[in-house]
């Protein structure tokens, strides 16, 4: 869809919402009143489905107590695996290749550690626009293996401060590279990297490829198995809307089943014999091996509800999936429909910024193949612009030095919301309302 298809007026937005096959899904979310929430790439909203799933887990705890491990639906003992089964269609993997466990940062530790141990070379390729925790964890893993991170880390530099060129990543791969570990979508500019191209280039050189999908899972479909990605991690509280600090997810290609996880724990033990309480550890023959300790059921249950909405998104399309038996097909169709809507919303947002906000610049790639689910709107006073937006009821976020990230999360954001957000932004910027706010201090943004 190019800019020519869009019109500037608010009535155009209303028409688009009326024609949107996913529009009804917004009713399932709690959207704070009198507010435009465009921060779903930091923390997705609560849905009634997620709330119900959490309530159900609490009731099961109340009614079943310890018996919940075997008698809850699904039994808590296999809860991580069952959620993994349901996430698999969203990332294009087989059920055994996906599990939910730990936090994203912990999963980076265990997977980067495991795959580094397995790989031939000594160096890890990352990029200089990464989310900080990824580098903290990778550096710590290198140090634990006696390597000096300043030497063992090859950091691909951005040419423009916004994006990373895949060519530069590929040029950075050499005979001594063990693995490349990159985000699918850069958290600030929203650039979507070419996962397939990077993976193929790595494999051609005998290098392993892992990705952090935190900013793409639930917004962008993936094809991890077919592409042969070796491992991936992601969190569930952004586009997956599973709640603050919700359990994270991970993928390990089946070619790597049977490796010894760097961080071992009894929850990753082969399930059949876990309760034999053997002093030696036998890892599960699936991605389940990367679980560590007991699954936090109360931080996992909301995800079970959230995934129903992705399945409903598939049912709202012509996928042919109509019942629970087709849940996996529905989820696969759902994420495609979500992506289609997301691309339209972000294209519309960029069109309005271009046309109505000459003071701002879009820092996100225009090519649909190269962008994720949010748009980086750049302004020299971005921090204060963000503060003024808050006062006007627009919940976006600021990322240093000059970015206001706007995320029209496709399950609950419509075209009219996007129109309104740009209208508010226009008032703030044109009237220099941001000048009434202090320059930046600390705190969570
Ligand atoms: C959000 C995010 C994380 C968060 O990690 P936690 O362990 O959940 O705090 C990690 N990496 C990236 C790229 C992210 O966007």
GROMACS .gro file of C-alpha atoms and ligand atoms in nm:
model
  460
    1UNK     CA    1   0.000   0.000   0.000
    2UNK     CA    2   0.156   0.332  -0.094
    3UNK     CA    3   0.085   0.682   0.021
    4UNK     CA    4  -0.145   0.750  -0.273
    5UNK     CA    5  -0.405   0.523  -0.120
    6UNK     CA    6  -0.442   0.740   0.188
    7UNK     CA    7  -0.636   1.059   0.246
    8UNK     CA    8  -0.576   1.327   0.504
    9UNK     CA    9  -0.924   1.362   0.652
   10UNK     CA   10  -1.055   1.198   0.967
   11UNK     CA   11  -1.349   1.053   0.775
   12UNK     CA   12  -1.107   0.843   0.574
   13UNK     CA   13  -0.985   0.688   0.901
   14UNK     CA   14  -1.340   0.611   1.006
   15UNK     CA   15  -1.409   0.440   0.674
   16UNK     CA   16  -1.098   0.231   0.710
   17UNK     CA   17  -1.195   0.122   1.060
   18UNK     CA   18  -1.540   0.025   0.937
   19UNK     CA   19  -1.385  -0.197   0.670
   20UNK     CA   20  -1.123  -0.356   0.897
   21UNK     CA   21  -1.191  -0.728   0.956
   22UNK     CA   22  -0.992  -0.716   1.282
   23UNK     CA   23  -1.152  -0.401   1.424
   24UNK     CA   24  -1.388  -0.594   1.653
   25UNK     CA   25  -1.093  -0.748   1.840
   26UNK     CA   26  -1.025  -0.414   2.009
   27UNK     CA   27  -1.341  -0.470   2.217
   28UNK     CA   28  -1.165  -0.753   2.394
   29UNK     CA   29  -0.904  -0.516   2.541
   30UNK     CA   30  -0.917  -0.277   2.833
   31UNK     CA   31  -0.824   0.055   2.684
   32UNK     CA   32  -0.785   0.328   2.943
   33UNK     CA   33  -1.053   0.593   2.887
   34UNK     CA   34  -0.982   0.919   2.710
   35UNK     CA   35  -0.642   0.803   2.611
   36UNK     CA   36  -0.464   0.694   2.295
   37UNK     CA   37  -0.239   0.408   2.382
   38UNK     CA   38   0.038   0.367   2.128
   39UNK     CA   39   0.295   0.204   2.352
   40UNK     CA   40   0.203  -0.159   2.291
   41UNK     CA   41   0.557  -0.238   2.184
   42UNK     CA   42   0.668  -0.170   2.543
   43UNK     CA   43   0.371  -0.313   2.731
   44UNK     CA   44   0.067  -0.452   2.554
   45UNK     CA   45  -0.277  -0.388   2.701
   46UNK     CA   46  -0.474  -0.632   2.914
   47UNK     CA   47  -0.749  -0.822   2.734
   48UNK     CA   48  -1.053  -0.982   2.892
   49UNK     CA   49  -0.919  -1.311   2.753
   50UNK     CA   50  -0.589  -1.274   2.939
   51UNK     CA   51  -0.771  -1.168   3.254
   52UNK     CA   52  -1.001  -1.473   3.234
   53UNK     CA   53  -0.707  -1.705   3.186
   54UNK     CA   54  -0.538  -1.556   3.489
   55UNK     CA   55  -0.859  -1.586   3.693
   56UNK     CA   56  -0.883  -1.949   3.587
   57UNK     CA   57  -0.531  -2.021   3.708
   58UNK     CA   58  -0.607  -1.855   4.040
   59UNK     CA   59  -0.925  -2.063   4.076
   60UNK     CA   60  -0.734  -2.378   3.996
   61UNK     CA   61  -0.483  -2.292   4.263
   62UNK     CA   62  -0.771  -2.229   4.503
   63UNK     CA   63  -0.958  -2.548   4.419
   64UNK     CA   64  -0.686  -2.792   4.329
   65UNK     CA   65  -0.383  -2.670   4.525
   66UNK     CA   66  -0.095  -2.912   4.458
   67UNK     CA   67  -0.316  -3.121   4.229
   68UNK     CA   68  -0.302  -2.836   3.975
   69UNK     CA   69   0.028  -2.975   3.850
   70UNK     CA   70  -0.157  -3.277   3.712
   71UNK     CA   71  -0.527  -3.186   3.709
   72UNK     CA   72  -0.543  -2.826   3.591
   73UNK     CA   73  -0.639  -2.758   3.230
   74UNK     CA   74  -0.380  -2.778   3.086
   75UNK     CA   75  -0.183  -2.942   3.370
   76UNK     CA   76   0.069  -2.697   3.511
   77UNK     CA   77   0.342  -2.958   3.478
   78UNK     CA   78   0.325  -2.925   3.098
   79UNK     CA   79   0.207  -2.564   3.087
   80UNK     CA   80   0.532  -2.432   2.934
   81UNK     CA   81   0.524  -2.692   2.658
   82UNK     CA   82   0.154  -2.637   2.584
   83UNK     CA   83   0.200  -2.261   2.553
   84UNK     CA   84   0.499  -2.333   2.331
   85UNK     CA   85   0.275  -2.545   2.105
   86UNK     CA   86   0.038  -2.254   2.067
   87UNK     CA   87   0.312  -1.999   2.000
   88UNK     CA   88   0.479  -2.217   1.737
   89UNK     CA   89   0.256  -2.101   1.447
   90UNK     CA   90   0.335  -1.738   1.529
   91UNK     CA   91   0.705  -1.797   1.475
   92UNK     CA   92   0.685  -2.067   1.208
   93UNK     CA   93   0.825  -2.352   1.411
   94UNK     CA   94   0.719  -2.701   1.507
   95UNK     CA   95   0.563  -2.749   1.849
   96UNK     CA   96   0.866  -2.917   2.005
   97UNK     CA   97   1.090  -2.633   1.898
   98UNK     CA   98   0.912  -2.373   2.115
   99UNK     CA   99   0.862  -2.340   2.488
  100UNK     CA  100   0.790  -2.056   2.728
  101UNK     CA  101   1.035  -2.011   3.013
  102UNK     CA  102   1.228  -1.759   3.218
  103UNK     CA  103   1.274  -1.399   3.106
  104UNK     CA  104   1.420  -1.287   2.776
  105UNK     CA  105   1.747  -1.186   2.937
  106UNK     CA  106   1.784  -1.524   3.107
  107UNK     CA  107   1.706  -1.696   2.779
  108UNK     CA  108   1.979  -1.496   2.606
  109UNK     CA  109   2.221  -1.616   2.873
  110UNK     CA  110   2.133  -1.981   2.837
  111UNK     CA  111   2.100  -1.993   2.457
  112UNK     CA  112   2.399  -1.777   2.368
  113UNK     CA  113   2.603  -1.972   2.623
  114UNK     CA  114   2.489  -2.309   2.489
  115UNK     CA  115   2.542  -2.226   2.125
  116UNK     CA  116   2.875  -2.056   2.186
  117UNK     CA  117   2.996  -2.373   2.355
  118UNK     CA  118   2.884  -2.575   2.058
  119UNK     CA  119   3.024  -2.346   1.787
  120UNK     CA  120   3.366  -2.357   1.625
  121UNK     CA  121   3.484  -1.996   1.635
  122UNK     CA  122   3.547  -1.760   1.925
  123UNK     CA  123   3.367  -1.441   1.819
  124UNK     CA  124   3.006  -1.327   1.843
  125UNK     CA  125   2.864  -1.073   1.598
  126UNK     CA  126   2.612  -0.820   1.734
  127UNK     CA  127   2.521  -0.464   1.632
  128UNK     CA  128   2.561  -0.127   1.798
  129UNK     CA  129   2.189  -0.043   1.802
  130UNK     CA  130   2.093  -0.346   2.013
  131UNK     CA  131   1.876  -0.333   2.320
  132UNK     CA  132   2.126  -0.301   2.607
  133UNK     CA  133   2.034  -0.617   2.799
  134UNK     CA  134   2.131  -0.829   2.498
  135UNK     CA  135   2.488  -0.697   2.512
  136UNK     CA  136   2.509  -0.724   2.890
  137UNK     CA  137   2.413  -1.092   2.871
  138UNK     CA  138   2.636  -1.178   2.574
  139UNK     CA  139   2.935  -1.008   2.734
  140UNK     CA  140   2.875  -1.190   3.062
  141UNK     CA  141   2.861  -1.524   2.880
  142UNK     CA  142   3.188  -1.448   2.703
  143UNK     CA  143   3.355  -1.352   3.030
  144UNK     CA  144   3.240  -1.675   3.193
  145UNK     CA  145   3.416  -1.864   2.917
  146UNK     CA  146   3.741  -1.679   2.977
  147UNK     CA  147   3.706  -1.455   2.672
  148UNK     CA  148   3.759  -1.080   2.673
  149UNK     CA  149   3.431  -0.931   2.545
  150UNK     CA  150   3.611  -0.635   2.393
  151UNK     CA  151   3.795  -0.876   2.167
  152UNK     CA  152   3.539  -1.149   2.120
  153UNK     CA  153   3.248  -0.922   2.039
  154UNK     CA  154   3.229  -0.793   1.682
  155UNK     CA  155   2.992  -0.497   1.685
  156UNK     CA  156   2.846  -0.406   1.347
  157UNK     CA  157   2.812  -0.030   1.332
  158UNK     CA  158   2.517   0.156   1.197
  159UNK     CA  159   2.593   0.389   0.907
  160UNK     CA  160   2.314   0.633   0.986
  161UNK     CA  161   2.242   0.586   1.357
  162UNK     CA  162   1.905   0.430   1.274
  163UNK     CA  163   1.954   0.113   1.078
  164UNK     CA  164   2.192  -0.177   1.024
  165UNK     CA  165   2.285  -0.290   0.675
  166UNK     CA  166   2.267  -0.666   0.627
  167UNK     CA  167   2.571  -0.633   0.399
  168UNK     CA  168   2.770  -0.497   0.691
  169UNK     CA  169   2.659  -0.789   0.909
  170UNK     CA  170   2.767  -1.036   0.642
  171UNK     CA  171   3.100  -0.858   0.594
  172UNK     CA  172   3.161  -0.893   0.968
  173UNK     CA  173   3.137  -1.273   0.957
  174UNK     CA  174   3.478  -1.438   0.939
  175UNK     CA  175   3.654  -1.769   0.997
  176UNK     CA  176   3.666  -1.711   1.369
  177UNK     CA  177   3.299  -1.618   1.412
  178UNK     CA  178   3.107  -1.861   1.634
  179UNK     CA  179   2.766  -1.704   1.610
  180UNK     CA  180   2.570  -1.403   1.506
  181UNK     CA  181   2.307  -1.279   1.750
  182UNK     CA  182   2.085  -0.995   1.634
  183UNK     CA  183   1.740  -0.850   1.691
  184UNK     CA  184   1.474  -0.915   1.428
  185UNK     CA  185   1.345  -0.559   1.473
  186UNK     CA  186   1.560  -0.278   1.615
  187UNK     CA  187   1.390  -0.140   1.924
  188UNK     CA  188   1.443   0.225   1.836
  189UNK     CA  189   1.404   0.275   1.461
  190UNK     CA  190   1.179  -0.027   1.406
  191UNK     CA  191   1.393  -0.163   1.122
  192UNK     CA  192   1.318  -0.528   1.041
  193UNK     CA  193   1.636  -0.715   0.956
  194UNK     CA  194   1.642  -0.983   0.688
  195UNK     CA  195   1.653  -1.288   0.915
  196UNK     CA  196   1.664  -1.534   0.628
  197UNK     CA  197   1.949  -1.365   0.442
  198UNK     CA  198   2.162  -1.331   0.756
  199UNK     CA  199   2.096  -1.691   0.858
  200UNK     CA  200   2.189  -1.824   0.515
  201UNK     CA  201   2.505  -1.617   0.501
  202UNK     CA  202   2.603  -1.739   0.848
  203UNK     CA  203   2.535  -2.102   0.765
  204UNK     CA  204   2.734  -2.078   0.440
  205UNK     CA  205   3.033  -1.997   0.660
  206UNK     CA  206   2.960  -2.260   0.927
  207UNK     CA  207   2.837  -1.994   1.171
  208UNK     CA  208   2.528  -2.027   1.391
  209UNK     CA  209   2.249  -1.766   1.384
  210UNK     CA  210   2.027  -1.659   1.675
  211UNK     CA  211   1.773  -1.377   1.695
  212UNK     CA  212   1.596  -1.171   1.957
  213UNK     CA  213   1.236  -1.138   1.839
  214UNK     CA  214   1.119  -0.917   2.128
  215UNK     CA  215   1.002  -0.644   1.892
  216UNK     CA  216   0.854  -0.864   1.624
  217UNK     CA  217   0.679  -1.158   1.787
  218UNK     CA  218   0.305  -1.101   1.770
  219UNK     CA  219   0.343  -0.831   1.503
  220UNK     CA  220   0.551  -0.994   1.231
  221UNK     CA  221   0.517  -1.359   1.124
  222UNK     CA  222   0.837  -1.562   1.131
  223UNK     CA  223   0.944  -1.872   0.951
  224UNK     CA  224   1.214  -1.993   1.186
  225UNK     CA  225   1.218  -2.366   1.108
  226UNK     CA  226   1.220  -2.339   0.732
  227UNK     CA  227   1.476  -2.060   0.743
  228UNK     CA  228   1.690  -2.280   0.967
  229UNK     CA  229   1.743  -2.018   1.236
  230UNK     CA  230   1.936  -2.197   1.511
  231UNK     CA  231   1.775  -2.033   1.812
  232UNK     CA  232   1.557  -1.738   1.908
  233UNK     CA  233   1.422  -1.562   2.218
  234UNK     CA  234   1.138  -1.316   2.277
  235UNK     CA  235   0.925  -1.161   2.545
  236UNK     CA  236   0.549  -1.187   2.582
  237UNK     CA  237   0.457  -0.852   2.730
  238UNK     CA  238   0.493  -0.642   2.415
  239UNK     CA  239   0.281  -0.737   2.111
  240UNK     CA  240   0.173  -1.061   2.278
  241UNK     CA  241  -0.004  -0.865   2.553
  242UNK     CA  242   0.065  -1.118   2.829
  243UNK     CA  243   0.132  -0.867   3.105
  244UNK     CA  244   0.422  -0.695   3.281
  245UNK     CA  245   0.714  -0.934   3.324
  246UNK     CA  246   0.517  -1.221   3.168
  247UNK     CA  247   0.702  -1.542   3.096
  248UNK     CA  248   0.927  -1.525   2.790
  249UNK     CA  249   0.948  -1.761   2.493
  250UNK     CA  250   1.226  -1.936   2.308
  251UNK     CA  251   1.288  -2.149   2.001
  252UNK     CA  252   1.559  -2.404   1.932
  253UNK     CA  253   1.585  -2.568   1.591
  254UNK     CA  254   1.528  -2.942   1.616
  255UNK     CA  255   1.869  -3.007   1.462
  256UNK     CA  256   2.008  -2.893   1.795
  257UNK     CA  257   1.793  -3.102   2.026
  258UNK     CA  258   1.997  -3.290   2.279
  259UNK     CA  259   2.253  -3.018   2.348
  260UNK     CA  260   2.339  -2.954   2.710
  261UNK     CA  261   2.188  -2.618   2.814
  262UNK     CA  262   2.433  -2.371   2.962
  263UNK     CA  263   2.193  -2.300   3.247
  264UNK     CA  264   2.056  -2.630   3.367
  265UNK     CA  265   1.764  -2.678   3.602
  266UNK     CA  266   1.518  -2.947   3.691
  267UNK     CA  267   1.234  -2.793   3.489
  268UNK     CA  268   1.433  -2.862   3.171
  269UNK     CA  269   1.484  -3.225   3.267
  270UNK     CA  270   1.328  -3.497   3.057
  271UNK     CA  271   0.968  -3.479   3.177
  272UNK     CA  272   0.906  -3.853   3.211
  273UNK     CA  273   1.181  -3.893   3.470
  274UNK     CA  274   1.189  -3.547   3.627
  275UNK     CA  275   1.024  -3.668   3.947
  276UNK     CA  276   1.262  -3.958   3.988
  277UNK     CA  277   1.480  -3.684   4.135
  278UNK     CA  278   1.802  -3.815   3.987
  279UNK     CA  279   2.116  -3.633   4.097
  280UNK     CA  280   2.233  -3.620   3.735
  281UNK     CA  281   2.057  -3.412   3.475
  282UNK     CA  282   1.907  -3.553   3.157
  283UNK     CA  283   1.787  -3.261   2.940
  284UNK     CA  284   1.456  -3.294   2.758
  285UNK     CA  285   1.488  -3.386   2.389
  286UNK     CA  286   1.304  -3.067   2.287
  287UNK     CA  287   1.329  -2.692   2.334
  288UNK     CA  288   1.179  -2.770   2.676
  289UNK     CA  289   1.534  -2.842   2.793
  290UNK     CA  290   1.593  -2.466   2.824
  291UNK     CA  291   1.342  -2.423   3.102
  292UNK     CA  292   1.528  -2.381   3.429
  293UNK     CA  293   1.313  -2.361   3.742
  294UNK     CA  294   0.944  -2.418   3.810
  295UNK     CA  295   0.723  -2.233   3.564
  296UNK     CA  296   0.558  -1.922   3.716
  297UNK     CA  297   0.199  -2.015   3.637
  298UNK     CA  298   0.054  -1.677   3.732
  299UNK     CA  299   0.289  -1.499   3.493
  300UNK     CA  300   0.216  -1.749   3.219
  301UNK     CA  301  -0.161  -1.786   3.231
  302UNK     CA  302  -0.240  -1.447   3.069
  303UNK     CA  303  -0.051  -1.557   2.760
  304UNK     CA  304  -0.292  -1.848   2.721
  305UNK     CA  305  -0.576  -1.597   2.696
  306UNK     CA  306  -0.384  -1.362   2.471
  307UNK     CA  307  -0.318  -1.633   2.217
  308UNK     CA  308  -0.691  -1.687   2.180
  309UNK     CA  309  -0.709  -1.342   2.025
  310UNK     CA  310  -0.451  -1.430   1.762
  311UNK     CA  311  -0.652  -1.741   1.688
  312UNK     CA  312  -0.966  -1.527   1.664
  313UNK     CA  313  -0.782  -1.295   1.423
  314UNK     CA  314  -0.727  -1.596   1.198
  315UNK     CA  315  -1.090  -1.699   1.225
  316UNK     CA  316  -1.192  -1.344   1.124
  317UNK     CA  317  -1.011  -1.395   0.795
  318UNK     CA  318  -1.089  -1.653   0.531
  319UNK     CA  319  -0.844  -1.907   0.665
  320UNK     CA  320  -1.114  -2.171   0.691
  321UNK     CA  321  -1.017  -2.229   1.052
  322UNK     CA  322  -1.329  -2.230   1.263
  323UNK     CA  323  -1.278  -2.434   1.576
  324UNK     CA  324  -1.028  -2.528   1.839
  325UNK     CA  325  -0.898  -2.824   1.637
  326UNK     CA  326  -0.781  -2.567   1.386
  327UNK     CA  327  -0.628  -2.344   1.650
  328UNK     CA  328  -0.281  -2.375   1.505
  329UNK     CA  329  -0.397  -2.292   1.150
  330UNK     CA  330  -0.603  -2.006   1.290
  331UNK     CA  331  -0.305  -1.864   1.479
  332UNK     CA  332  -0.090  -1.888   1.165
  333UNK     CA  333  -0.359  -1.706   0.962
  334UNK     CA  334  -0.407  -1.467   1.253
  335UNK     CA  335  -0.050  -1.345   1.260
  336UNK     CA  336  -0.061  -1.289   0.883
  337UNK     CA  337  -0.375  -1.078   0.920
  338UNK     CA  338  -0.220  -0.889   1.211
  339UNK     CA  339   0.089  -0.814   1.003
  340UNK     CA  340  -0.118  -0.691   0.711
  341UNK     CA  341  -0.309  -0.453   0.935
  342UNK     CA  342   0.007  -0.344   1.112
  343UNK     CA  343   0.174  -0.255   0.782
  344UNK     CA  344  -0.128  -0.051   0.676
  345UNK     CA  345  -0.145   0.134   1.007
  346UNK     CA  346   0.225   0.217   1.010
  347UNK     CA  347   0.212   0.325   0.642
  348UNK     CA  348  -0.084   0.549   0.724
  349UNK     CA  349   0.097   0.691   1.026
  350UNK     CA  350   0.405   0.772   0.818
  351UNK     CA  351   0.187   0.929   0.550
  352UNK     CA  352   0.023   1.159   0.807
  353UNK     CA  353   0.357   1.253   0.964
  354UNK     CA  354   0.502   1.333   0.622
  355UNK     CA  355   0.205   1.540   0.519
  356UNK     CA  356   0.115   1.713   0.843
  357UNK     CA  357   0.429   1.736   1.052
  358UNK     CA  358   0.710   1.903   0.861
  359UNK     CA  359   0.893   1.955   1.193
  360UNK     CA  360   0.930   1.579   1.240
  361UNK     CA  361   1.110   1.311   1.048
  362UNK     CA  362   1.030   0.942   1.015
  363UNK     CA  363   1.329   0.732   1.119
  364UNK     CA  364   1.176   0.398   1.024
  365UNK     CA  365   1.245   0.229   0.690
  366UNK     CA  366   0.959   0.281   0.440
  367UNK     CA  367   0.995  -0.055   0.273
  368UNK     CA  368   0.737  -0.294   0.426
  369UNK     CA  369   0.995  -0.572   0.415
  370UNK     CA  370   1.224  -0.363   0.630
  371UNK     CA  371   1.001  -0.240   0.909
  372UNK     CA  372   0.839  -0.394   1.215
  373UNK     CA  373   0.529  -0.275   1.400
  374UNK     CA  374   0.621   0.070   1.528
  375UNK     CA  375   0.728   0.400   1.382
  376UNK     CA  376   1.011   0.621   1.509
  377UNK     CA  377   0.908   0.984   1.486
  378UNK     CA  378   1.216   1.200   1.525
  379UNK     CA  379   1.222   1.550   1.665
  380UNK     CA  380   1.514   1.732   1.834
  381UNK     CA  381   1.296   1.784   2.143
  382UNK     CA  382   1.156   1.432   2.142
  383UNK     CA  383   1.172   1.390   2.519
  384UNK     CA  384   0.969   1.703   2.587
  385UNK     CA  385   0.736   1.627   2.299
  386UNK     CA  386   0.668   1.292   2.467
  387UNK     CA  387   0.591   1.468   2.796
  388UNK     CA  388   0.348   1.707   2.627
  389UNK     CA  389   0.182   1.414   2.450
  390UNK     CA  390   0.125   1.243   2.785
  391UNK     CA  391  -0.053   1.553   2.910
  392UNK     CA  392  -0.281   1.526   2.606
  393UNK     CA  393  -0.357   1.161   2.674
  394UNK     CA  394  -0.126   1.008   2.417
  395UNK     CA  395   0.078   0.727   2.568
  396UNK     CA  396   0.383   0.679   2.349
  397UNK     CA  397   0.743   0.654   2.460
  398UNK     CA  398   1.067   0.837   2.423
  399UNK     CA  399   1.394   0.673   2.326
  400UNK     CA  400   1.713   0.879   2.339
  401UNK     CA  401   1.829   1.088   2.177
  402UNK     CA  402   1.547   1.209   1.952
  403UNK     CA  403   1.280   0.945   1.902
  404UNK     CA  404   0.914   0.925   1.999
  405UNK     CA  405   0.809   0.568   1.928
  406UNK     CA  406   0.452   0.528   1.814
  407UNK     CA  407   0.313   0.178   1.801
  408UNK     CA  408  -0.031   0.120   1.654
  409UNK     CA  409  -0.057  -0.228   1.804
  410UNK     CA  410  -0.280  -0.396   1.547
  411UNK     CA  411  -0.510  -0.594   1.776
  412UNK     CA  412  -0.647  -0.286   1.947
  413UNK     CA  413  -0.546   0.023   1.749
  414UNK     CA  414  -0.751   0.161   1.463
  415UNK     CA  415  -0.703   0.418   1.190
  416UNK     CA  416  -0.894   0.680   1.387
  417UNK     CA  417  -0.657   0.631   1.677
  418UNK     CA  418  -0.364   0.690   1.446
  419UNK     CA  419  -0.529   1.000   1.304
  420UNK     CA  420  -0.591   1.136   1.655
  421UNK     CA  421  -0.236   1.068   1.770
  422UNK     CA  422  -0.097   1.262   1.475
  423UNK     CA  423  -0.345   1.541   1.542
  424UNK     CA  424  -0.226   1.565   1.905
  425UNK     CA  425   0.135   1.552   1.794
  426UNK     CA  426   0.068   1.833   1.551
  427UNK     CA  427  -0.071   2.053   1.829
  428UNK     CA  428   0.227   1.982   2.051
  429UNK     CA  429   0.485   2.051   1.782
  430UNK     CA  430   0.322   2.338   1.596
  431UNK     CA  431   0.233   2.533   1.906
  432UNK     CA  432   0.565   2.441   2.071
  433UNK     CA  433   0.373   2.311   2.373
  434UNK     CA  434   0.674   2.100   2.462
  435UNK     CA  435   0.856   2.416   2.572
  436UNK     CA  436   0.649   2.412   2.890
  437UNK     CA  437   0.820   2.092   3.003
  438UNK     CA  438   1.149   2.032   3.176
  439UNK     CA  439   1.433   1.876   2.984
  440UNK     CA  440   1.509   1.518   3.055
  441UNK     CA  441   1.573   1.370   3.401
  442UNK     CA  442   1.583   0.997   3.477
  443UNK     CA  443   1.314   0.736   3.521
  444UNK     CA  444   1.116   0.491   3.313
  445UNK     CA  445   1.015   0.620   2.975
  446LIG     C1  446   1.203  -0.583   2.564
  446LIG     C2  447   1.332  -0.645   2.526
  446LIG     C3  448   1.403  -0.726   2.614
  446LIG     C4  449   1.354  -0.742   2.755
  446LIG     O1  450   1.420  -0.840   2.828
  446LIG     P1  451   1.361  -0.878   2.971
  446LIG     O2  452   1.448  -0.989   3.015
  446LIG     O3  453   1.219  -0.916   2.953
  446LIG     O4  454   1.372  -0.759   3.059
  446LIG     C5  455   1.520  -0.786   2.569
  446LIG     N1  456   1.565  -0.765   2.443
  446LIG     C6  457   1.499  -0.685   2.356
  446LIG     C7  458   1.550  -0.666   2.218
  446LIG     C8  459   1.381  -0.623   2.395
  446LIG     O5  460   1.316  -0.545   2.310
   0.00000   0.00000   0.00000
